[in-house]
mmCIF file of C-alpha atoms in Angstrom:
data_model
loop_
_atom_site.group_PDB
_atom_site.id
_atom_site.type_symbol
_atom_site.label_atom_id
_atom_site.label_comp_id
_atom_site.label_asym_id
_atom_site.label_seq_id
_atom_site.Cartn_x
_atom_site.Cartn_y
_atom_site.Cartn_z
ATOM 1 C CA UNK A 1 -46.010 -29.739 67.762
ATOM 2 C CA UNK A 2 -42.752 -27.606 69.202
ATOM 3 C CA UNK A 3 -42.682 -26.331 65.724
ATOM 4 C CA UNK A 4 -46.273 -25.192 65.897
ATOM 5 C CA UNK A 5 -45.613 -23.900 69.268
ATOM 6 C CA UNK A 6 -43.313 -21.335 68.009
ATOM 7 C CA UNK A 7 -44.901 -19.947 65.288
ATOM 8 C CA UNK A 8 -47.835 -19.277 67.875
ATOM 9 C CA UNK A 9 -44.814 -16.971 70.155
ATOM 10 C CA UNK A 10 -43.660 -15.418 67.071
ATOM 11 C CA UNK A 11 -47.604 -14.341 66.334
ATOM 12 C CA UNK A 12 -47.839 -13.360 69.621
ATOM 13 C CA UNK A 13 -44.760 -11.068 69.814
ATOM 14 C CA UNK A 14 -45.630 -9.674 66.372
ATOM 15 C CA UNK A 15 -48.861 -8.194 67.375
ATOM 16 C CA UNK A 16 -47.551 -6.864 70.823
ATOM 17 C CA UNK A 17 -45.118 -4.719 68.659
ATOM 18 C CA UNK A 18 -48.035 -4.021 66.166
ATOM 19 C CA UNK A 19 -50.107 -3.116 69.386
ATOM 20 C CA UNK A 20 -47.328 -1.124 71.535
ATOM 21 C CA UNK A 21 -46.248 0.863 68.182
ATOM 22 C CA UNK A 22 -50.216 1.559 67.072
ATOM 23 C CA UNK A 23 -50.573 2.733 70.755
ATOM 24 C CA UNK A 24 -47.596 5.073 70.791
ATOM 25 C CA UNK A 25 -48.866 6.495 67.344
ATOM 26 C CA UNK A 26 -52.312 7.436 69.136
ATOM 27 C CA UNK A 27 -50.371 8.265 72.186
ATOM 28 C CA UNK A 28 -48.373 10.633 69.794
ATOM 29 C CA UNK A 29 -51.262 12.061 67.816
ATOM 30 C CA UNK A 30 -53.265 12.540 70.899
ATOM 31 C CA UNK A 31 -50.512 15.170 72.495
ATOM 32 C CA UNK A 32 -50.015 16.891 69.671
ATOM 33 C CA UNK A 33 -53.510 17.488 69.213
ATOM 34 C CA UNK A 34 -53.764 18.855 72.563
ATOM 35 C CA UNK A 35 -50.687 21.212 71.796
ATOM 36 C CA UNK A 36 -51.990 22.299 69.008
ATOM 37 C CA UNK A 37 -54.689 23.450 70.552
ATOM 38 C CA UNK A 38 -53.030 25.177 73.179
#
């Protein structure tokens, strides 16, 4: 059950840093996109 419990954090915090890192990627592409087209 604890066991269990903790694989279910670690799943959790793995896909916040997938999420926050996709999200900076976009973030990233978006702005230089827009100075690119400056």
């Amino acid at each position: 059950m604890i066991i269990n419990t903790f694989q279910k954090l670690n799943q959790v915090q793995l896909l916040e840093k997938v999420t926050f890192k996709t999200t900076s990627f976009f973030l990233f592409l978006q702005s230089f996109k827009t100075l690119k087209s400056l």
